[in-house]
PDB file of C-alpha atoms and ligand atoms in Angstrom:
ATOM      1  CA  MET D   1      28.954 -29.341 -49.151  1.00 97.00           C
ATOM      2  CA  ASN D   2      28.343 -29.403 -44.689  1.00 98.00           C
ATOM      3  CA  ILE D   3      31.828 -29.792 -43.247  1.00 98.00           C
ATOM      4  CA  ALA D   4      32.455 -30.165 -39.236  1.00 97.00           C
ATOM      5  CA  ARG D   5      33.766 -26.794 -37.604  1.00 96.00           C
ATOM      6  CA  LEU D   6      36.830 -27.129 -35.280  1.00 93.00           C
ATOM      7  CA  LYS D   7      38.535 -24.103 -34.330  1.00 90.00           C
ATOM      8  CA  SER D   8      35.659 -21.843 -36.351  1.00 91.00           C
ATOM      9  CA  GLU D   9      37.184 -23.599 -39.777  1.00 95.00           C
ATOM     10  CA  PRO D  10      36.015 -26.172 -42.113  1.00 97.00           C
ATOM     11  CA  GLU D  11      38.018 -29.328 -41.163  1.00 97.00           C
ATOM     12  CA  ILE D  12      39.883 -30.640 -44.085  1.00 98.00           C
ATOM     13  CA  PHE D  13      43.121 -31.280 -43.420  1.00 97.00           C
ATOM     14  CA  TYR D  14      46.256 -33.041 -43.905  1.00 97.00           C
ATOM     15  CA  SER D  15      47.293 -36.663 -41.998  1.00 97.00           C
ATOM     16  CA  LEU D  16      47.913 -40.341 -41.813  1.00 97.00           C
ATOM     17  CA  GLN D  17      45.308 -42.792 -41.751  1.00 97.00           C
ATOM     18  CA  GLY D  18      44.487 -43.766 -38.444  1.00 96.00           C
ATOM     19  CA  GLU D  19      42.233 -46.695 -38.498  1.00 95.00           C
ATOM     20  CA  GLY D  20      41.498 -49.603 -40.799  1.00 95.00           C
ATOM     21  CA  ALA D  21      42.759 -51.594 -43.809  1.00 95.00           C
ATOM     22  CA  ARG D  22      44.785 -48.675 -45.304  1.00 97.00           C
ATOM     23  CA  VAL D  23      46.260 -47.278 -41.155  1.00 97.00           C
ATOM     24  CA  GLY D  24      49.842 -44.797 -41.962  1.00 97.00           C
ATOM     25  CA  CYS D  25      48.543 -44.359 -45.556  1.00 98.00           C
ATOM     26  CA  PRO D  26      48.740 -40.608 -46.242  1.00 98.00           C
ATOM     27  CA  ALA D  27      44.870 -39.376 -46.975  1.00 98.00           C
ATOM     28  CA  VAL D  28      43.270 -35.582 -46.901  1.00 98.00           C
ATOM     29  CA  PHE D  29      40.513 -36.327 -44.512  1.00 98.00           C
ATOM     30  CA  LEU D  30      36.846 -34.232 -44.962  1.00 98.00           C
ATOM     31  CA  ARG D  31      35.000 -34.499 -41.938  1.00 98.00           C
ATOM     32  CA  LEU D  32      31.021 -33.979 -42.993  1.00 98.00           C
ATOM     33  CA  ALA D  33      28.969 -32.388 -40.472  1.00 98.00           C
ATOM     34  CA  GLY D  34      26.022 -34.418 -39.096  1.00 97.00           C
ATOM     35  CA  CYS D  35      25.396 -37.836 -37.440  1.00 98.00           C
ATOM     36  CA  ASN D  36      22.271 -40.138 -37.331  1.00 97.00           C
ATOM     37  CA  LEU D  37      23.579 -41.527 -34.280  1.00 98.00           C
ATOM     38  CA  HIS D  38      24.495 -40.619 -30.655  1.00 97.00           C
ATOM     39  CA  CYS D  39      27.210 -42.543 -29.693  1.00 97.00           C
ATOM     40  CA  SER D  40      28.080 -41.966 -25.237  1.00 96.00           C
ATOM     41  CA  TRP D  41      31.990 -42.232 -26.015  1.00 94.00           C
ATOM     42  CA  CYS D  42      32.112 -40.445 -29.693  1.00 95.00           C
ATOM     43  CA  ASP D  43      35.259 -38.538 -29.954  1.00 91.00           C
ATOM     44  CA  THR D  44      33.583 -36.227 -32.224  1.00 94.00           C
ATOM     45  CA  ARG D  45      30.537 -34.996 -31.066  1.00 95.00           C
ATOM     46  CA  TYR D  46      31.091 -31.860 -32.306  1.00 94.00           C
ATOM     47  CA  SER D  47      30.777 -33.317 -35.793  1.00 95.00           C
ATOM     48  CA  TRP D  48      27.023 -33.717 -34.897  1.00 95.00           C
ATOM     49  CA  LEU D  49      26.386 -29.931 -34.861  1.00 92.00           C
ATOM     50  CA  THR D  50      25.254 -27.485 -38.548  1.00 87.00           C
ATOM     51  CA  GLY D  51      29.333 -26.957 -39.333  1.00 94.00           C
ATOM     52  CA  CYS D  52      30.373 -24.840 -42.399  1.00 96.00           C
ATOM     53  CA  GLU D  53      27.880 -24.981 -45.875  1.00 97.00           C
ATOM     54  CA  LEU D  54      30.986 -24.397 -48.743  1.00 98.00           C
ATOM     55  CA  ALA D  55      30.415 -25.446 -52.044  1.00 98.00           C
ATOM     56  CA  GLU D  56      31.125 -28.740 -53.454  1.00 98.00           C
ATOM     57  CA  ALA D  57      34.050 -26.644 -55.929  1.00 98.00           C
ATOM     58  CA  ASP D  58      35.429 -25.103 -52.800  1.00 98.00           C
ATOM     59  CA  VAL D  59      35.946 -28.577 -50.964  1.00 98.00           C
ATOM     60  CA  ALA D  60      37.023 -29.910 -54.364  1.00 98.00           C
ATOM     61  CA  ALA D  61      39.741 -27.234 -54.056  1.00 98.00           C
ATOM     62  CA  ARG D  62      41.042 -27.354 -51.060  1.00 98.00           C
ATOM     63  CA  VAL D  63      41.871 -30.899 -50.679  1.00 98.00           C
ATOM     64  CA  LEU D  64      43.747 -30.792 -54.626  1.00 98.00           C
ATOM     65  CA  SER D  65      45.161 -27.807 -52.400  1.00 98.00           C
ATOM     66  CA  TYR D  66      47.853 -30.845 -50.333  1.00 98.00           C
ATOM     67  CA  ALA D  67      49.199 -32.804 -53.851  1.00 98.00           C
ATOM     68  CA  CYS D  68      48.400 -35.735 -52.252  1.00 98.00           C
ATOM     69  CA  GLY D  69      46.367 -39.025 -53.981  1.00 98.00           C
ATOM     70  CA  SER D  70      44.144 -39.798 -51.299  1.00 98.00           C
ATOM     71  CA  LEU D  71      41.101 -38.684 -49.611  1.00 98.00           C
ATOM     72  CA  VAL D  72      39.857 -40.503 -46.920  1.00 98.00           C
ATOM     73  CA  ILE D  73      35.586 -38.852 -45.668  1.00 98.00           C
ATOM     74  CA  THR D  74      34.533 -39.431 -42.488  1.00 98.00           C
ATOM     75  CA  GLY D  75      31.818 -37.452 -40.249  1.00 97.00           C
ATOM     76  CA  GLY D  76      29.459 -36.780 -38.741  1.00 96.00           C
ATOM     77  CA  GLU D  77      27.718 -39.718 -40.941  1.00 98.00           C
ATOM     78  CA  PRO D  78      29.326 -39.208 -44.554  1.00 98.00           C
ATOM     79  CA  LEU D  79      26.167 -40.845 -46.305  1.00 98.00           C
ATOM     80  CA  LEU D  80      23.871 -38.550 -45.178  1.00 98.00           C
ATOM     81  CA  GLN D  81      25.339 -36.499 -47.413  1.00 98.00           C
ATOM     82  CA  ALA D  82      25.596 -38.522 -50.350  1.00 98.00           C
ATOM     83  CA  ALA D  83      24.735 -35.822 -53.205  1.00 98.00           C
ATOM     84  CA  SER D  84      27.261 -33.328 -51.821  1.00 98.00           C
ATOM     85  CA  MET D  85      29.644 -36.078 -51.970  1.00 98.00           C
ATOM     86  CA  GLU D  86      28.769 -37.645 -55.823  1.00 98.00           C
ATOM     87  CA  ARG D  87      29.569 -33.351 -56.754  1.00 98.00           C
ATOM     88  CA  LEU D  88      32.645 -33.477 -54.955  1.00 98.00           C
ATOM     89  CA  LEU D  89      34.105 -36.899 -56.391  1.00 98.00           C
ATOM     90  CA  SER D  90      33.026 -35.537 -59.777  1.00 98.00           C
ATOM     91  CA  LEU D  91      34.835 -32.865 -59.405  1.00 98.00           C
ATOM     92  CA  LEU D  92      38.296 -34.790 -58.452  1.00 98.00           C
ATOM     93  CA  PRO D  93      40.478 -36.829 -60.365  1.00 98.00           C
ATOM     94  CA  ALA D  94      38.724 -41.192 -60.900  1.00 98.00           C
ATOM     95  CA  GLU D  95      42.414 -41.649 -60.203  1.00 98.00           C
ATOM     96  CA  MET D  96      42.839 -40.529 -56.071  1.00 98.00           C
ATOM     97  CA  HIS D  97      41.936 -43.508 -53.934  1.00 98.00           C
ATOM     98  CA  VAL D  98      39.238 -42.514 -52.232  1.00 98.00           C
ATOM     99  CA  GLU D  99      38.013 -43.793 -48.482  1.00 98.00           C
ATOM    100  CA  VAL D 100      34.870 -42.966 -46.851  1.00 98.00           C
ATOM    101  CA  GLU D 101      34.139 -43.945 -42.794  1.00 98.00           C
ATOM    102  CA  THR D 102      30.523 -44.416 -42.478  1.00 98.00           C
ATOM    103  CA  ASN D 103      28.243 -46.008 -39.384  1.00 98.00           C
ATOM    104  CA  GLY D 104      26.751 -48.544 -41.923  1.00 98.00           C
ATOM    105  CA  THR D 105      23.242 -47.993 -41.809  1.00 98.00           C
ATOM    106  CA  VAL D 106      22.673 -45.957 -44.759  1.00 98.00           C
ATOM    107  CA  PRO D 107      23.274 -47.836 -47.688  1.00 98.00           C
ATOM    108  CA  PRO D 108      25.884 -46.752 -50.659  1.00 98.00           C
ATOM    109  CA  THR D 109      23.758 -44.457 -53.624  1.00 98.00           C
ATOM    110  CA  PRO D 110      24.870 -46.727 -57.262  1.00 98.00           C
ATOM    111  CA  ALA D 111      27.485 -43.922 -58.652  1.00 98.00           C
ATOM    112  CA  LEU D 112      29.039 -43.080 -54.944  1.00 98.00           C
ATOM    113  CA  ALA D 113      29.429 -47.609 -55.050  1.00 98.00           C
ATOM    114  CA  ALA D 114      31.206 -47.627 -58.227  1.00 98.00           C
ATOM    115  CA  ARG D 115      33.649 -44.990 -57.699  1.00 98.00           C
ATOM    116  CA  VAL D 116      34.491 -45.291 -54.221  1.00 98.00           C
ATOM    117  CA  ASN D 117      37.444 -47.882 -53.374  1.00 98.00           C
ATOM    118  CA  GLN D 118      36.839 -48.534 -50.006  1.00 98.00           C
ATOM    119  CA  TRP D 119      34.182 -48.410 -47.125  1.00 98.00           C
ATOM    120  CA  ASN D 120      35.234 -48.435 -44.163  1.00 98.00           C
ATOM    121  CA  VAL D 121      32.165 -49.709 -42.712  1.00 98.00           C
ATOM    122  CA  SER D 122      31.860 -49.126 -38.885  1.00 98.00           C
ATOM    123  CA  PRO D 123      28.566 -50.484 -37.311  1.00 98.00           C
ATOM    124  CA  LYS D 124      28.144 -49.947 -33.648  1.00 98.00           C
ATOM    125  CA  LEU D 125      27.227 -51.870 -30.852  1.00 97.00           C
ATOM    126  CA  THR D 126      25.283 -51.703 -27.425  1.00 95.00           C
ATOM    127  CA  HIS D 127      28.273 -50.648 -25.392  1.00 95.00           C
ATOM    128  CA  SER D 128      27.337 -47.122 -27.862  1.00 96.00           C
ATOM    129  CA  GLY D 129      24.316 -46.201 -26.691  1.00 96.00           C
ATOM    130  CA  ASN D 130      22.248 -46.695 -29.539  1.00 96.00           C
ATOM    131  CA  GLU D 131      19.161 -48.376 -29.698  1.00 94.00           C
ATOM    132  CA  ALA D 132      20.103 -51.836 -31.927  1.00 92.00           C
ATOM    133  CA  ALA D 133      17.435 -51.136 -34.424  1.00 92.00           C
ATOM    134  CA  ALA D 134      19.593 -48.219 -35.250  1.00 95.00           C
ATOM    135  CA  ALA D 135      22.376 -48.847 -35.298  1.00 97.00           C
ATOM    136  CA  LEU D 136      23.105 -52.306 -36.335  1.00 96.00           C
ATOM    137  CA  CYS D 137      20.861 -52.778 -39.898  1.00 96.00           C
ATOM    138  CA  PRO D 138      22.551 -55.906 -41.439  1.00 97.00           C
ATOM    139  CA  ALA D 139      20.544 -55.034 -45.380  1.00 97.00           C
ATOM    140  CA  VAL D 140      23.045 -52.016 -45.162  1.00 98.00           C
ATOM    141  CA  LEU D 141      26.007 -53.999 -44.067  1.00 98.00           C
ATOM    142  CA  GLU D 142      25.042 -56.419 -46.910  1.00 98.00           C
ATOM    143  CA  ALA D 143      24.940 -53.435 -49.683  1.00 98.00           C
ATOM    144  CA  PHE D 144      28.554 -52.519 -48.822  1.00 98.00           C
ATOM    145  CA  LEU D 145      30.040 -56.506 -48.886  1.00 98.00           C
ATOM    146  CA  ALA D 146      28.041 -56.038 -52.198  1.00 98.00           C
ATOM    147  CA  THR D 147      30.207 -53.380 -53.474  1.00 98.00           C
ATOM    148  CA  GLY D 148      33.334 -55.645 -52.990  1.00 98.00           C
ATOM    149  CA  LYS D 149      35.257 -52.839 -51.687  1.00 98.00           C
ATOM    150  CA  ALA D 150      34.558 -53.442 -47.714  1.00 98.00           C
ATOM    151  CA  TRP D 151      36.209 -52.842 -44.413  1.00 98.00           C
ATOM    152  CA  PHE D 152      33.697 -53.682 -41.035  1.00 98.00           C
ATOM    153  CA  LYS D 153      35.242 -52.211 -38.152  1.00 98.00           C
ATOM    154  CA  PHE D 154      34.237 -52.560 -35.028  1.00 98.00           C
ATOM    155  CA  VAL D 155      34.927 -50.351 -31.472  1.00 97.00           C
ATOM    156  CA  VAL D 156      34.768 -53.364 -28.987  1.00 97.00           C
ATOM    157  CA  ARG D 157      34.633 -53.838 -24.871  1.00 95.00           C
ATOM    158  CA  GLY D 158      35.841 -57.739 -24.705  1.00 94.00           C
ATOM    159  CA  GLU D 159      34.483 -60.776 -25.323  1.00 96.00           C
ATOM    160  CA  GLU D 160      31.006 -59.717 -24.719  1.00 96.00           C
ATOM    161  CA  ASP D 161      30.610 -58.018 -28.175  1.00 97.00           C
ATOM    162  CA  TRP D 162      31.437 -60.680 -30.168  1.00 98.00           C
ATOM    163  CA  PRO D 163      28.244 -62.760 -30.229  1.00 97.00           C
ATOM    164  CA  ALA D 164      25.933 -59.326 -31.516  1.00 97.00           C
ATOM    165  CA  ILE D 165      29.942 -59.910 -33.819  1.00 98.00           C
ATOM    166  CA  GLN D 166      28.712 -63.241 -34.923  1.00 97.00           C
ATOM    167  CA  ALA D 167      25.345 -62.658 -35.878  1.00 97.00           C
ATOM    168  CA  LEU D 168      26.100 -60.178 -39.061  1.00 97.00           C
ATOM    169  CA  GLN D 169      27.554 -63.220 -40.785  1.00 96.00           C
ATOM    170  CA  LEU D 170      30.770 -60.858 -42.101  1.00 98.00           C
ATOM    171  CA  PRO D 171      33.223 -62.916 -44.019  1.00 98.00           C
ATOM    172  CA  GLN D 172      35.745 -62.728 -41.133  1.00 97.00           C
ATOM    173  CA  GLN D 173      38.611 -61.742 -43.260  1.00 97.00           C
ATOM    174  CA  ASN D 174      36.939 -58.148 -43.756  1.00 98.00           C
ATOM    175  CA  ILE D 175      36.146 -57.862 -40.072  1.00 98.00           C
ATOM    176  CA  ILE D 176      38.806 -55.372 -38.145  1.00 98.00           C
ATOM    177  CA  LEU D 177      38.395 -54.715 -33.849  1.00 98.00           C
ATOM    178  CA  MET D 178      39.450 -51.316 -32.606  1.00 97.00           C
ATOM    179  CA  PRO D 179      39.999 -50.944 -28.922  1.00 96.00           C
ATOM    180  CA  CYS D 180      36.883 -48.854 -27.642  1.00 94.00           C
ATOM    181  CA  ALA D 181      39.677 -46.129 -26.427  1.00 93.00           C
ATOM    182  CA  ALA D 182      39.913 -42.231 -27.178  1.00 91.00           C
ATOM    183  CA  THR D 183      43.660 -41.537 -25.383  1.00 94.00           C
ATOM    184  CA  ARG D 184      46.942 -43.045 -25.751  1.00 96.00           C
ATOM    185  CA  ALA D 185      46.767 -44.714 -21.511  1.00 96.00           C
ATOM    186  CA  GLU D 186      43.304 -46.233 -22.567  1.00 95.00           C
ATOM    187  CA  LEU D 187      43.992 -47.799 -25.909  1.00 96.00           C
ATOM    188  CA  ASP D 188      47.501 -48.983 -23.990  1.00 96.00           C
ATOM    189  CA  ALA D 189      45.617 -50.786 -21.564  1.00 96.00           C
ATOM    190  CA  ALA D 190      42.453 -51.933 -23.772  1.00 96.00           C
ATOM    191  CA  ARG D 191      44.680 -53.423 -26.256  1.00 96.00           C
ATOM    192  CA  PRO D 192      46.015 -56.771 -24.750  1.00 96.00           C
ATOM    193  CA  ALA D 193      42.263 -58.091 -24.656  1.00 96.00           C
ATOM    194  CA  VAL D 194      41.195 -57.455 -27.818  1.00 97.00           C
ATOM    195  CA  ALA D 195      43.993 -58.837 -29.413  1.00 97.00           C
ATOM    196  CA  ALA D 196      43.290 -61.883 -27.263  1.00 97.00           C
ATOM    197  CA  MET D 197      39.585 -61.876 -29.029  1.00 98.00           C
ATOM    198  CA  CYS D 198      41.747 -61.463 -32.593  1.00 98.00           C
ATOM    199  CA  LEU D 199      43.183 -64.261 -31.833  1.00 98.00           C
ATOM    200  CA  ARG D 200      40.737 -66.638 -30.633  1.00 98.00           C
ATOM    201  CA  HIS D 201      38.084 -65.400 -33.228  1.00 98.00           C
ATOM    202  CA  HIS D 202      40.741 -65.153 -35.997  1.00 98.00           C
ATOM    203  CA  VAL D 203      40.163 -61.100 -36.981  1.00 98.00           C
ATOM    204  CA  ARG D 204      42.319 -58.775 -37.507  1.00 98.00           C
ATOM    205  CA  LEU D 205      43.482 -56.402 -34.725  1.00 98.00           C
ATOM    206  CA  GLY D 206      43.126 -52.745 -35.746  1.00 97.00           C
ATOM    207  CA  GLU D 207      44.851 -49.914 -34.644  1.00 93.00           C
ATOM    208  CA  ARG D 208      44.247 -46.235 -33.784  1.00 93.00           C
ATOM    209  CA  LEU D 209      47.123 -44.760 -35.671  1.00 95.00           C
ATOM    210  CA  HIS D 210      46.209 -41.594 -34.326  1.00 94.00           C
ATOM    211  CA  VAL D 211      45.672 -42.075 -30.922  1.00 94.00           C
ATOM    212  CA  VAL D 212      48.760 -43.589 -31.249  1.00 93.00           C
ATOM    213  CA  LEU D 213      51.056 -40.738 -32.082  1.00 94.00           C
ATOM    214  CA  TRP D 214      48.728 -37.934 -31.210  1.00 94.00           C
ATOM    215  CA  ASP D 215      46.841 -38.458 -28.004  1.00 94.00           C
ATOM    216  CA  ASP D 216      43.411 -37.116 -27.965  1.00 90.00           C
ATOM    217  CA  GLU D 217      44.461 -34.262 -30.154  1.00 91.00           C
ATOM    218  CA  LYS D 218      41.587 -33.540 -32.823  1.00 83.00           C
ATOM    219  CA  GLY D 219      42.076 -32.204 -36.710  1.00 81.00           C
ATOM    220  CA  VAL D 220      45.557 -34.332 -37.039  1.00 85.00           C
TER     221      VAL D 220
HETATM  222  S1  SF4 N   1      27.945 -42.725 -35.957  1.00 62.77           S
HETATM  223 FE1  SF4 N   1      30.900 -41.634 -35.614  1.00 62.77          FE
HETATM  224  S2  SF4 N   1      29.924 -39.869 -35.778  1.00 62.77           S
HETATM  225 FE2  SF4 N   1      28.243 -40.319 -35.377  1.00 62.77          FE
HETATM  226  S3  SF4 N   1      27.609 -40.664 -32.909  1.00 62.77           S
HETATM  227 FE3  SF4 N   1      28.687 -42.714 -33.393  1.00 62.77          FE
HETATM  228  S4  SF4 N   1      31.155 -42.796 -33.350  1.00 62.77           S
HETATM  229 FE4  SF4 N   1      30.434 -40.255 -33.590  1.00 62.77          FE
END
């Protein structure tokens, strides 16, 4: 499988989940290379490039070396490598908790829908700079919703983003709004307006714990 390369090394590391419903939980992170979108504010542009090719057995050994019961597969867009993910997960313990971060444009395969414990789906709104037809795929979001294990995380800039989110007709209790911020200073400035949006629309405020803790440092 193709793993994003950071400082010449495949990006597999141990940290705390920084976003979503399991924020703060320790996990091993595996960042896959390649993305089908090109968000203007993407904080992992290096993941768009071809990374390191590693056999799934090698990746599984590296993941297991951390002796942690949780794995977060992120990207890039991990589902572009669905077959490799299936092979990797078949090599890991069935009780390992697996989360996948996805942009919600590629539906999960049946095997992944069954095995993955939590889908962190982050559809991209127009301020990402992507064509709406490429970035917002209601039928794909429906497929994630049907797994019963999906959260929908939206990066927002302000109230003007709400109509596009509302139009997707997702369950309110599964929606998380996150400030558009790559640094601690940007996050502190953006958080109050997003908190007000969450109160107005009865949805959850998402923290970016890795930014709070480590600012814009990568691979942590
Ligand atoms: S979908 Fe994610 S990885 Fe891909 S360009 Fe957007 S922010 Fe970056």
